[in-house]
PDB file of C-alpha atoms and ligand atoms in Angstrom:
ATOM      1  CA  MET A   1     107.625  43.308 -87.980  1.00 73.00           C
ATOM      2  CA  THR A   2     104.199  44.836 -87.773  1.00 90.00           C
ATOM      3  CA  PRO A   3     101.250  42.675 -86.814  1.00 97.00           C
ATOM      4  CA  VAL A   4      98.841  41.753 -89.595  1.00 98.00           C
ATOM      5  CA  ILE A   5      95.586  39.907 -90.034  1.00 98.00           C
ATOM      6  CA  ARG A   6      96.032  37.023 -92.470  1.00 98.00           C
ATOM      7  CA  THR A   7      92.955  36.868 -94.753  1.00 98.00           C
ATOM      8  CA  VAL A   8      92.189  34.528 -97.647  1.00 98.00           C
ATOM      9  CA  LEU A   9      93.242  37.362 -99.997  1.00 98.00           C
ATOM     10  CA  GLY A  10      96.472  38.180 -98.167  1.00 98.00           C
ATOM     11  CA  ASP A  11      97.664  40.082 -95.117  1.00 98.00           C
ATOM     12  CA  VAL A  12      95.853  43.267 -94.101  1.00 98.00           C
ATOM     13  CA  ASP A  13      96.359  46.101 -91.626  1.00 98.00           C
ATOM     14  CA  PRO A  14      94.443  45.173 -88.439  1.00 98.00           C
ATOM     15  CA  ALA A  15      93.037  48.706 -88.258  1.00 97.00           C
ATOM     16  CA  SER A  16      91.264  48.159 -91.574  1.00 97.00           C
ATOM     17  CA  LEU A  17      89.207  45.129 -90.521  1.00 98.00           C
ATOM     18  CA  GLY A  18      85.856  46.752 -89.649  1.00 98.00           C
ATOM     19  CA  PRO A  19      82.734  45.146 -88.141  1.00 98.00           C
ATOM     20  CA  THR A  20      83.500  41.446 -87.813  1.00 98.00           C
ATOM     21  CA  ASP A  21      81.360  38.348 -87.358  1.00 98.00           C
ATOM     22  CA  TYR A  22      83.883  36.143 -85.584  1.00 98.00           C
ATOM     23  CA  HIS A  23      82.299  32.760 -86.444  1.00 98.00           C
ATOM     24  CA  GLU A  24      80.510  31.573 -89.605  1.00 98.00           C
ATOM     25  CA  HIS A  25      80.865  28.854 -92.228  1.00 98.00           C
ATOM     26  CA  LEU A  26      80.702  29.432 -95.977  1.00 98.00           C
ATOM     27  CA  PHE A  27      81.314  25.751 -96.710  1.00 98.00           C
ATOM     28  CA  GLN A  28      80.833  22.787 -94.402  1.00 98.00           C
ATOM     29  CA  ARG A  29      80.096  19.073 -94.529  1.00 96.00           C
ATOM     30  CA  THR A  30      79.898  16.970 -91.379  1.00 94.00           C
ATOM     31  CA  PRO A  31      78.220  13.672 -90.498  1.00 92.00           C
ATOM     32  CA  LEU A  32      76.837  15.411 -87.395  1.00 93.00           C
ATOM     33  CA  LEU A  33      74.569  17.628 -89.531  1.00 91.00           C
ATOM     34  CA  PRO A  34      73.135  15.295 -92.189  1.00 91.00           C
ATOM     35  CA  GLY A  35      71.263  17.085 -94.961  1.00 92.00           C
ATOM     36  CA  ASP A  36      72.672  20.442 -93.860  1.00 95.00           C
ATOM     37  CA  ASP A  37      75.764  20.611 -96.076  1.00 97.00           C
ATOM     38  CA  LEU A  38      76.988  23.986 -97.247  1.00 98.00           C
ATOM     39  CA  ASP A  39      78.371  22.942-100.612  1.00 98.00           C
ATOM     40  CA  ASP A  40      76.981  25.291-103.270  1.00 98.00           C
ATOM     41  CA  ALA A  41      79.433  28.065-104.135  1.00 98.00           C
ATOM     42  CA  ARG A  42      76.771  30.219-105.755  1.00 98.00           C
ATOM     43  CA  ALA A  43      74.428  30.022-102.737  1.00 98.00           C
ATOM     44  CA  SER A  44      77.246  30.484-100.208  1.00 98.00           C
ATOM     45  CA  GLY A  45      78.426  33.514-102.166  1.00 98.00           C
ATOM     46  CA  ALA A  46      74.925  34.968-102.173  1.00 98.00           C
ATOM     47  CA  GLU A  47      74.645  34.462 -98.407  1.00 98.00           C
ATOM     48  CA  ALA A  48      78.018  36.179 -97.906  1.00 98.00           C
ATOM     49  CA  ALA A  49      76.720  39.119 -99.935  1.00 98.00           C
ATOM     50  CA  LEU A  50      73.592  39.333 -97.741  1.00 98.00           C
ATOM     51  CA  LEU A  51      75.742  39.389 -94.598  1.00 98.00           C
ATOM     52  CA  HIS A  52      77.978  42.056 -96.108  1.00 98.00           C
ATOM     53  CA  ALA A  53      74.964  44.159 -97.059  1.00 98.00           C
ATOM     54  CA  ALA A  54      73.660  43.823 -93.484  1.00 98.00           C
ATOM     55  CA  GLY A  55      76.832  45.469 -92.159  1.00 98.00           C
ATOM     56  CA  ALA A  56      79.567  42.866 -91.768  1.00 98.00           C
ATOM     57  CA  ALA A  57      82.909  43.880 -93.226  1.00 98.00           C
ATOM     58  CA  ALA A  58      84.619  40.629 -92.227  1.00 99.00           C
ATOM     59  CA  ILE A  59      84.028  37.089 -90.998  1.00 98.00           C
ATOM     60  CA  VAL A  60      86.079  34.248 -89.652  1.00 99.00           C
ATOM     61  CA  ASP A  61      85.258  31.050 -91.547  1.00 98.00           C
ATOM     62  CA  ALA A  62      85.429  28.397 -88.834  1.00 98.00           C
ATOM     63  CA  THR A  63      85.430  25.216 -90.968  1.00 98.00           C
ATOM     64  CA  PRO A  64      88.636  23.316 -90.123  1.00 98.00           C
ATOM     65  CA  ILE A  65      90.455  20.486 -91.939  1.00 98.00           C
ATOM     66  CA  GLY A  66      88.399  17.594 -93.283  1.00 97.00           C
ATOM     67  CA  LEU A  67      84.924  19.144 -93.035  1.00 97.00           C
ATOM     68  CA  GLY A  68      84.311  20.377 -96.567  1.00 97.00           C
ATOM     69  CA  ARG A  69      86.135  23.695 -96.543  1.00 98.00           C
ATOM     70  CA  ARG A  70      86.867  25.170 -99.987  1.00 98.00           C
ATOM     71  CA  PRO A  71      89.698  27.705 -99.723  1.00 98.00           C
ATOM     72  CA  ALA A  72      89.837  28.701-103.398  1.00 98.00           C
ATOM     73  CA  GLU A  73      86.086  29.241-103.672  1.00 98.00           C
ATOM     74  CA  THR A  74      86.068  31.076-100.341  1.00 98.00           C
ATOM     75  CA  ALA A  75      88.742  33.444-101.665  1.00 98.00           C
ATOM     76  CA  ALA A  76      86.711  33.956-104.845  1.00 98.00           C
ATOM     77  CA  ILE A  77      83.618  34.812-102.779  1.00 98.00           C
ATOM     78  CA  SER A  78      85.640  37.277-100.719  1.00 98.00           C
ATOM     79  CA  GLN A  79      86.938  38.904-103.892  1.00 98.00           C
ATOM     80  CA  ALA A  80      83.479  39.099-105.491  1.00 98.00           C
ATOM     81  CA  THR A  81      81.543  40.356-102.456  1.00 98.00           C
ATOM     82  CA  GLY A  82      84.122  42.548-100.723  1.00 98.00           C
ATOM     83  CA  LEU A  83      83.568  40.573 -97.501  1.00 98.00           C
ATOM     84  CA  THR A  84      86.931  40.008 -95.799  1.00 98.00           C
ATOM     85  CA  VAL A  85      87.363  36.370 -94.780  1.00 99.00           C
ATOM     86  CA  VAL A  86      89.882  35.025 -92.280  1.00 99.00           C
ATOM     87  CA  HIS A  87      89.927  31.224 -92.538  1.00 98.00           C
ATOM     88  CA  VAL A  88      90.777  28.732 -89.822  1.00 98.00           C
ATOM     89  CA  THR A  89      93.006  25.727 -90.025  1.00 98.00           C
ATOM     90  CA  GLY A  90      92.969  23.098 -87.295  1.00 98.00           C
ATOM     91  CA  VAL A  91      90.566  20.302 -86.445  1.00 98.00           C
ATOM     92  CA  HIS A  92      87.134  20.037 -84.881  1.00 98.00           C
ATOM     93  CA  ARG A  93      86.251  17.821 -81.929  1.00 97.00           C
ATOM     94  CA  GLY A  94      86.677  14.145 -82.656  1.00 96.00           C
ATOM     95  CA  ALA A  95      82.988  13.307 -83.126  1.00 96.00           C
ATOM     96  CA  HIS A  96      82.990  15.144 -86.487  1.00 96.00           C
ATOM     97  CA  TYR A  97      85.418  12.676 -88.077  1.00 97.00           C
ATOM     98  CA  PRO A  98      85.167   9.090 -89.328  1.00 95.00           C
ATOM     99  CA  ALA A  99      87.380   6.540 -87.571  1.00 95.00           C
ATOM    100  CA  ASP A 100      89.800   6.466 -90.522  1.00 95.00           C
ATOM    101  CA  PHE A 101      90.433  10.239 -90.577  1.00 96.00           C
ATOM    102  CA  PRO A 102      94.256  10.287 -90.716  1.00 95.00           C
ATOM    103  CA  LEU A 103      94.846  13.129 -88.254  1.00 97.00           C
ATOM    104  CA  LEU A 104      92.947  11.310 -85.464  1.00 98.00           C
ATOM    105  CA  SER A 105      96.086   9.332 -84.695  1.00 97.00           C
ATOM    106  CA  ALA A 106      98.630  12.049 -85.518  1.00 98.00           C
ATOM    107  CA  PRO A 107     101.106  12.992 -82.792  1.00 98.00           C
ATOM    108  CA  VAL A 108     101.317  16.607 -81.610  1.00 98.00           C
ATOM    109  CA  ASP A 109     104.345  17.402 -83.827  1.00 98.00           C
ATOM    110  CA  GLU A 110     102.546  16.255 -86.959  1.00 98.00           C
ATOM    111  CA  LEU A 111      99.466  18.348 -86.092  1.00 98.00           C
ATOM    112  CA  VAL A 112     101.697  21.375 -85.512  1.00 98.00           C
ATOM    113  CA  GLU A 113     103.345  20.859 -88.894  1.00 98.00           C
ATOM    114  CA  ARG A 114     100.029  20.446 -90.689  1.00 98.00           C
ATOM    115  CA  PHE A 115      98.462  23.542 -89.126  1.00 98.00           C
ATOM    116  CA  ALA A 116     101.636  25.578 -89.697  1.00 98.00           C
ATOM    117  CA  SER A 117     101.667  24.621 -93.359  1.00 98.00           C
ATOM    118  CA  ASP A 118      98.096  25.929 -93.760  1.00 98.00           C
ATOM    119  CA  LEU A 119      99.083  29.178 -92.018  1.00 98.00           C
ATOM    120  CA  LEU A 120     102.313  29.762 -93.910  1.00 98.00           C
ATOM    121  CA  HIS A 121     101.847  28.179 -97.334  1.00 98.00           C
ATOM    122  CA  GLY A 122      98.175  27.529 -98.021  1.00 98.00           C
ATOM    123  CA  MET A 123      95.304  25.140 -97.389  1.00 98.00           C
ATOM    124  CA  ASP A 124      94.511  21.989 -99.382  1.00 97.00           C
ATOM    125  CA  SER A 125      97.085  22.528-102.161  1.00 96.00           C
ATOM    126  CA  THR A 126      96.025  26.144-102.743  1.00 98.00           C
ATOM    127  CA  GLN A 127      97.944  29.303-101.911  1.00 97.00           C
ATOM    128  CA  VAL A 128      95.052  30.501 -99.750  1.00 98.00           C
ATOM    129  CA  ARG A 129      96.409  30.746 -96.232  1.00 98.00           C
ATOM    130  CA  ALA A 130      94.681  30.316 -92.894  1.00 98.00           C
ATOM    131  CA  GLY A 131      94.860  33.034 -90.238  1.00 98.00           C
ATOM    132  CA  VAL A 132      93.502  31.266 -87.125  1.00 98.00           C
ATOM    133  CA  VAL A 133      93.987  27.820 -85.572  1.00 98.00           C
ATOM    134  CA  LYS A 134      90.756  26.173 -84.437  1.00 98.00           C
ATOM    135  CA  VAL A 135      90.410  23.070 -82.290  1.00 98.00           C
ATOM    136  CA  GLY A 136      87.465  21.530 -80.448  1.00 98.00           C
ATOM    137  CA  VAL A 137      86.717  19.556 -77.315  1.00 98.00           C
ATOM    138  CA  SER A 138      83.870  17.310 -76.145  1.00 97.00           C
ATOM    139  CA  LEU A 139      81.362  17.885 -73.358  1.00 98.00           C
ATOM    140  CA  TRP A 140      83.473  17.997 -70.189  1.00 97.00           C
ATOM    141  CA  GLU A 141      85.939  15.659 -71.858  1.00 97.00           C
ATOM    142  CA  PHE A 142      89.148  15.880 -73.859  1.00 98.00           C
ATOM    143  CA  THR A 143      89.687  12.758 -75.928  1.00 98.00           C
ATOM    144  CA  ASP A 144      93.330  11.861 -76.613  1.00 98.00           C
ATOM    145  CA  PHE A 145      92.967  13.370 -80.093  1.00 98.00           C
ATOM    146  CA  GLU A 146      91.412  16.575 -78.763  1.00 98.00           C
ATOM    147  CA  ARG A 147      94.128  16.973 -76.141  1.00 98.00           C
ATOM    148  CA  ARG A 148      96.853  16.555 -78.787  1.00 98.00           C
ATOM    149  CA  ALA A 149      95.091  19.085 -81.011  1.00 98.00           C
ATOM    150  CA  LEU A 150      94.866  21.551 -78.105  1.00 98.00           C
ATOM    151  CA  GLN A 151      98.577  21.109 -77.380  1.00 98.00           C
ATOM    152  CA  ALA A 152      99.422  21.638 -81.057  1.00 98.00           C
ATOM    153  CA  ALA A 153      97.314  24.798 -81.227  1.00 98.00           C
ATOM    154  CA  GLY A 154      98.808  26.024 -77.968  1.00 98.00           C
ATOM    155  CA  SER A 155     102.345  25.558 -79.186  1.00 98.00           C
ATOM    156  CA  LEU A 156     101.600  27.624 -82.319  1.00 98.00           C
ATOM    157  CA  GLY A 157      99.977  30.294 -80.150  1.00 98.00           C
ATOM    158  CA  ALA A 158     103.145  30.306 -78.055  1.00 98.00           C
ATOM    159  CA  ARG A 159     105.512  30.324 -81.047  1.00 97.00           C
ATOM    160  CA  TRP A 160     103.939  32.983 -83.267  1.00 97.00           C
ATOM    161  CA  GLY A 161     101.074  34.471 -81.267  1.00 98.00           C
ATOM    162  CA  VAL A 162      98.666  33.094 -83.837  1.00 98.00           C
ATOM    163  CA  PRO A 163      95.009  33.577 -82.814  1.00 98.00           C
ATOM    164  CA  LEU A 164      93.225  30.441 -81.599  1.00 98.00           C
ATOM    165  CA  MET A 165      89.559  29.489 -81.559  1.00 98.00           C
ATOM    166  CA  VAL A 166      88.401  26.622 -79.363  1.00 98.00           C
ATOM    167  CA  HIS A 167      85.011  24.979 -79.812  1.00 98.00           C
ATOM    168  CA  LEU A 168      83.563  24.358 -76.345  1.00 98.00           C
ATOM    169  CA  GLU A 169      80.767  21.795 -76.350  1.00 97.00           C
ATOM    170  CA  SER A 170      77.836  23.594 -74.701  1.00 96.00           C
ATOM    171  CA  GLY A 171      80.317  26.017 -73.191  1.00 96.00           C
ATOM    172  CA  SER A 172      81.887  23.342 -70.957  1.00 97.00           C
ATOM    173  CA  ALA A 173      85.496  22.938 -69.772  1.00 98.00           C
ATOM    174  CA  ALA A 174      86.577  26.506 -70.605  1.00 98.00           C
ATOM    175  CA  HIS A 175      88.983  26.902 -67.682  1.00 98.00           C
ATOM    176  CA  GLU A 176      90.432  23.461 -68.424  1.00 98.00           C
ATOM    177  CA  VAL A 177      91.021  24.402 -72.087  1.00 98.00           C
ATOM    178  CA  LEU A 178      92.887  27.544 -71.027  1.00 98.00           C
ATOM    179  CA  ASP A 179      94.956  25.422 -68.601  1.00 98.00           C
ATOM    180  CA  VAL A 180      96.093  23.024 -71.359  1.00 98.00           C
ATOM    181  CA  LEU A 181      96.921  25.927 -73.681  1.00 98.00           C
ATOM    182  CA  ALA A 182      98.815  27.762 -70.930  1.00 98.00           C
ATOM    183  CA  ALA A 183     100.843  24.605 -70.240  1.00 98.00           C
ATOM    184  CA  ALA A 184     101.826  24.702 -73.925  1.00 98.00           C
ATOM    185  CA  GLY A 185     102.965  28.306 -73.456  1.00 98.00           C
ATOM    186  CA  CYS A 186      99.973  30.045 -75.060  1.00 98.00           C
ATOM    187  CA  PRO A 187      98.599  33.092 -73.254  1.00 97.00           C
ATOM    188  CA  PRO A 188      94.779  33.281 -72.832  1.00 98.00           C
ATOM    189  CA  GLU A 189      94.792  36.646 -74.669  1.00 98.00           C
ATOM    190  CA  ARG A 190      95.277  34.702 -77.946  1.00 98.00           C
ATOM    191  CA  VAL A 191      92.236  32.492 -77.374  1.00 98.00           C
ATOM    192  CA  ALA A 192      88.589  32.893 -78.393  1.00 98.00           C
ATOM    193  CA  LEU A 193      86.294  30.514 -76.492  1.00 98.00           C
ATOM    194  CA  ALA A 194      83.639  29.662 -79.075  1.00 98.00           C
ATOM    195  CA  HIS A 195      80.110  29.013 -77.790  1.00 98.00           C
ATOM    196  CA  ALA A 196      80.851  30.500 -74.361  1.00 98.00           C
ATOM    197  CA  ASP A 197      77.254  31.720 -74.485  1.00 98.00           C
ATOM    198  CA  ARG A 198      75.907  28.141 -74.642  1.00 97.00           C
ATOM    199  CA  ASN A 199      76.538  28.415 -70.902  1.00 98.00           C
ATOM    200  CA  PRO A 200      75.226  31.952 -70.305  1.00 98.00           C
ATOM    201  CA  ASP A 201      76.665  32.369 -66.827  1.00 98.00           C
ATOM    202  CA  PRO A 202      77.923  35.941 -66.297  1.00 98.00           C
ATOM    203  CA  HIS A 203      80.009  35.002 -63.265  1.00 98.00           C
ATOM    204  CA  LEU A 204      81.873  32.285 -65.181  1.00 98.00           C
ATOM    205  CA  HIS A 205      82.303  34.641 -68.130  1.00 98.00           C
ATOM    206  CA  GLY A 206      83.810  37.230 -65.803  1.00 98.00           C
ATOM    207  CA  GLU A 207      86.332  34.674 -64.547  1.00 98.00           C
ATOM    208  CA  LEU A 208      87.333  33.644 -68.082  1.00 98.00           C
ATOM    209  CA  ALA A 209      87.593  37.274 -69.210  1.00 98.00           C
ATOM    210  CA  SER A 210      89.723  38.058 -66.146  1.00 98.00           C
ATOM    211  CA  ARG A 211      92.150  35.366 -67.290  1.00 98.00           C
ATOM    212  CA  GLY A 212      92.360  37.258 -70.594  1.00 98.00           C
ATOM    213  CA  ALA A 213      90.374  34.999 -72.932  1.00 98.00           C
ATOM    214  CA  TYR A 214      87.859  36.211 -75.489  1.00 99.00           C
ATOM    215  CA  LEU A 215      84.259  35.078 -75.023  1.00 98.00           C
ATOM    216  CA  GLY A 216      82.609  34.067 -78.281  1.00 98.00           C
ATOM    217  CA  TYR A 217      78.894  34.837 -78.301  1.00 98.00           C
ATOM    218  CA  ASP A 218      77.472  32.987 -81.286  1.00 98.00           C
ATOM    219  CA  GLY A 219      74.201  31.420 -80.159  1.00 97.00           C
ATOM    220  CA  ALA A 220      71.516  33.924 -81.179  1.00 97.00           C
ATOM    221  CA  ALA A 221      68.324  32.688 -82.878  1.00 97.00           C
ATOM    222  CA  ARG A 222      68.324  29.395 -80.951  1.00 95.00           C
ATOM    223  CA  HIS A 223      65.268  29.941 -78.779  1.00 94.00           C
ATOM    224  CA  GLN A 224      64.655  26.189 -78.420  1.00 92.00           C
ATOM    225  CA  ARG A 225      67.332  26.482 -75.758  1.00 94.00           C
ATOM    226  CA  TRP A 226      66.687  30.027 -74.534  1.00 96.00           C
ATOM    227  CA  PRO A 227      65.624  33.331 -76.071  1.00 98.00           C
ATOM    228  CA  ASP A 228      68.069  35.955 -77.293  1.00 98.00           C
ATOM    229  CA  SER A 229      67.170  38.024 -74.213  1.00 98.00           C
ATOM    230  CA  VAL A 230      69.177  35.579 -72.070  1.00 98.00           C
ATOM    231  CA  LEU A 231      72.277  36.240 -74.190  1.00 98.00           C
ATOM    232  CA  ILE A 232      71.737  39.992 -74.151  1.00 98.00           C
ATOM    233  CA  ASP A 233      71.361  39.983 -70.340  1.00 98.00           C
ATOM    234  CA  CYS A 234      74.529  37.903 -69.947  1.00 98.00           C
ATOM    235  CA  LEU A 235      76.501  40.119 -72.331  1.00 98.00           C
ATOM    236  CA  ARG A 236      75.349  43.260 -70.512  1.00 98.00           C
ATOM    237  CA  ALA A 237      76.423  41.773 -67.166  1.00 98.00           C
ATOM    238  CA  VAL A 238      79.871  40.976 -68.592  1.00 98.00           C
ATOM    239  CA  VAL A 239      80.193  44.539 -69.929  1.00 98.00           C
ATOM    240  CA  ASP A 240      79.021  45.977 -66.594  1.00 98.00           C
ATOM    241  CA  ALA A 241      81.692  43.907 -64.836  1.00 98.00           C
ATOM    242  CA  GLY A 242      84.357  45.682 -66.907  1.00 98.00           C
ATOM    243  CA  HIS A 243      85.083  43.109 -69.610  1.00 98.00           C
ATOM    244  CA  VAL A 244      83.878  44.837 -72.773  1.00 98.00           C
ATOM    245  CA  ASP A 245      87.306  44.234 -74.353  1.00 98.00           C
ATOM    246  CA  ARG A 246      86.921  40.425 -74.148  1.00 98.00           C
ATOM    247  CA  LEU A 247      83.681  39.903 -76.128  1.00 98.00           C
ATOM    248  CA  LEU A 248      83.236  38.704 -79.725  1.00 98.00           C
ATOM    249  CA  LEU A 249      79.998  38.327 -81.708  1.00 98.00           C
ATOM    250  CA  GLY A 250      79.224  35.751 -84.346  1.00 98.00           C
ATOM    251  CA  GLY A 251      76.335  33.833 -85.837  1.00 98.00           C
ATOM    252  CA  ASP A 252      77.672  30.293 -86.343  1.00 98.00           C
ATOM    253  CA  VAL A 253      74.537  29.587 -88.349  1.00 97.00           C
ATOM    254  CA  ALA A 254      76.318  26.661 -90.033  1.00 96.00           C
ATOM    255  CA  ARG A 255      73.253  24.828 -91.413  1.00 96.00           C
ATOM    256  CA  ARG A 256      71.959  24.823 -94.957  1.00 97.00           C
ATOM    257  CA  ARG A 257      68.400  24.971 -93.635  1.00 97.00           C
ATOM    258  CA  ARG A 258      69.205  28.226 -91.831  1.00 97.00           C
ATOM    259  CA  TYR A 259      70.699  30.010 -94.878  1.00 98.00           C
ATOM    260  CA  VAL A 260      68.359  32.267 -96.848  1.00 98.00           C
ATOM    261  CA  SER A 261      70.305  31.638-100.051  1.00 98.00           C
ATOM    262  CA  TYR A 262      69.807  27.881 -99.648  1.00 98.00           C
ATOM    263  CA  GLY A 263      66.040  28.425 -99.183  1.00 98.00           C
ATOM    264  CA  GLY A 264      66.037  28.549 -95.377  1.00 98.00           C
ATOM    265  CA  MET A 265      65.947  31.132 -92.598  1.00 97.00           C
ATOM    266  CA  PRO A 266      66.808  33.263 -90.667  1.00 98.00           C
ATOM    267  CA  GLY A 267      70.144  33.584 -92.531  1.00 98.00           C
ATOM    268  CA  LEU A 268      73.541  34.982 -91.630  1.00 98.00           C
ATOM    269  CA  ALA A 269      72.195  38.552 -91.685  1.00 98.00           C
ATOM    270  CA  TYR A 270      70.105  37.825 -88.559  1.00 98.00           C
ATOM    271  CA  LEU A 271      73.090  38.751 -86.403  1.00 98.00           C
ATOM    272  CA  PHE A 272      73.237  42.277 -87.813  1.00 98.00           C
ATOM    273  CA  ASP A 273      69.552  42.825 -88.594  1.00 98.00           C
ATOM    274  CA  ARG A 274      67.946  41.440 -85.447  1.00 98.00           C
ATOM    275  CA  PHE A 275      70.501  40.780 -82.706  1.00 98.00           C
ATOM    276  CA  LEU A 276      72.884  43.705 -82.998  1.00 98.00           C
ATOM    277  CA  PRO A 277      70.256  46.437 -82.504  1.00 98.00           C
ATOM    278  CA  ARG A 278      69.413  44.786 -79.182  1.00 98.00           C
ATOM    279  CA  VAL A 279      73.091  44.730 -78.194  1.00 98.00           C
ATOM    280  CA  ARG A 280      73.328  48.440 -79.033  1.00 98.00           C
ATOM    281  CA  ALA A 281      70.223  49.175 -76.967  1.00 98.00           C
ATOM    282  CA  ALA A 282      71.609  47.172 -74.036  1.00 98.00           C
ATOM    283  CA  VAL A 283      75.214  48.423 -73.832  1.00 98.00           C
ATOM    284  CA  GLY A 284      75.368  51.506 -76.079  1.00 98.00           C
ATOM    285  CA  ASP A 285      77.139  52.311 -79.334  1.00 98.00           C
ATOM    286  CA  LEU A 286      80.619  52.733 -77.877  1.00 98.00           C
ATOM    287  CA  ALA A 287      80.693  49.296 -76.227  1.00 98.00           C
ATOM    288  CA  THR A 288      79.041  47.690 -79.253  1.00 98.00           C
ATOM    289  CA  ASP A 289      81.661  49.081 -81.609  1.00 98.00           C
ATOM    290  CA  ARG A 290      84.455  47.852 -79.358  1.00 98.00           C
ATOM    291  CA  ILE A 291      82.948  44.358 -79.400  1.00 98.00           C
ATOM    292  CA  LEU A 292      82.292  44.378 -83.123  1.00 98.00           C
ATOM    293  CA  ILE A 293      85.372  46.205 -84.454  1.00 98.00           C
ATOM    294  CA  ASP A 294      88.200  46.644 -81.923  1.00 98.00           C
ATOM    295  CA  ASN A 295      88.113  43.218 -80.255  1.00 98.00           C
ATOM    296  CA  PRO A 296      88.278  41.109 -83.443  1.00 98.00           C
ATOM    297  CA  SER A 297      91.030  43.381 -84.734  1.00 98.00           C
ATOM    298  CA  HIS A 298      93.092  42.685 -81.618  1.00 98.00           C
ATOM    299  CA  TRP A 299      92.317  38.969 -81.423  1.00 98.00           C
ATOM    300  CA  LEU A 300      93.140  38.292 -85.087  1.00 98.00           C
ATOM    301  CA  ARG A 301      96.448  40.185 -85.352  1.00 98.00           C
ATOM    302  CA  TRP A 302      99.747  38.318 -85.199  1.00 98.00           C
ATOM    303  CA  GLU A 303     103.214  38.400 -86.676  1.00 97.00           C
ATOM    304  CA  PRO A 304     103.634  35.514 -89.109  1.00 96.00           C
ATOM    305  CA  PRO A 305     107.220  34.471 -89.855  1.00 94.00           C
ATOM    306  CA  MET A 306     108.463  35.413 -93.305  1.00 87.00           C
ATOM    307  CA  THR A 307     108.077  32.766 -95.995  1.00 83.00           C
ATOM    308  CA  ASN A 308     109.005  32.744 -99.676  1.00 64.00           C
ATOM    309  CA  GLY A 309     106.471  34.935-101.437  1.00 53.00           C
ATOM    310  CA  SER A 310     105.283  36.913 -98.420  1.00 52.00           C
TER     311      SER A 310
HETATM  312 ZN1   ZN B 401      80.832  26.814 -86.083  1.00 96.68          ZN
END
């Protein structure tokens, strides 16, 4: 078996991936972001085209089960724009779901089965397959549901080496997430810690990178919290400490009011148009290309078991 990256249009050679934005959303609907639904296929397609034109060859769509993902339309957008899309399965942190969401009470085995079905057969009654398992945790807290989801993701990471993405609330509890996954048999090298940069602490990032985890930087253009310069300084410190191979870049714009094609700004292209030149200036072209091209290619590759039709 040779490792592949499982995209919404089928499996591809990891070497062919190209510059990758490791965290965006083409479609999303959550009670936590009222009025900010991403639900218009034409507008989402136009935004994908803008990101592609800005230099992204690929994205990971990080909308998990139950939050308005649209696998068939996502595949159609990928086909039309030429933007490679790797889609997640999995579940977000509990606060995104109504109390009657069926998976909230599902045992670990049932979560494993559900995620595996999305990876091997297709999402939401389509034949569009997921290529990453995403789960989420609360601020310095794992609810019972979130702990079961982490264990389910970890067991799939252990079984097939499938790439995992974990939503950290404000960057908290990263070591503890890796501990739960390791107890399930999943090595940190399979794990991208999303929103690590919401806690822009270079020492902590060095520790997490030393364990082998990927650090997801996806908080640019959020100066209400801190300016982009804080993220650039943190990223440079992590590179200087020898961890260039553990960094991933994304936008996680995620809100209708931030998408140019929905009438907002700054849009998904901000990452490539505004942020990336500053990364290049800070760490150089070689390091930037490793972060943008080589690291996602390594994180996203795995060896799916054979199924009928693959
Ligand atoms: Zn996101």
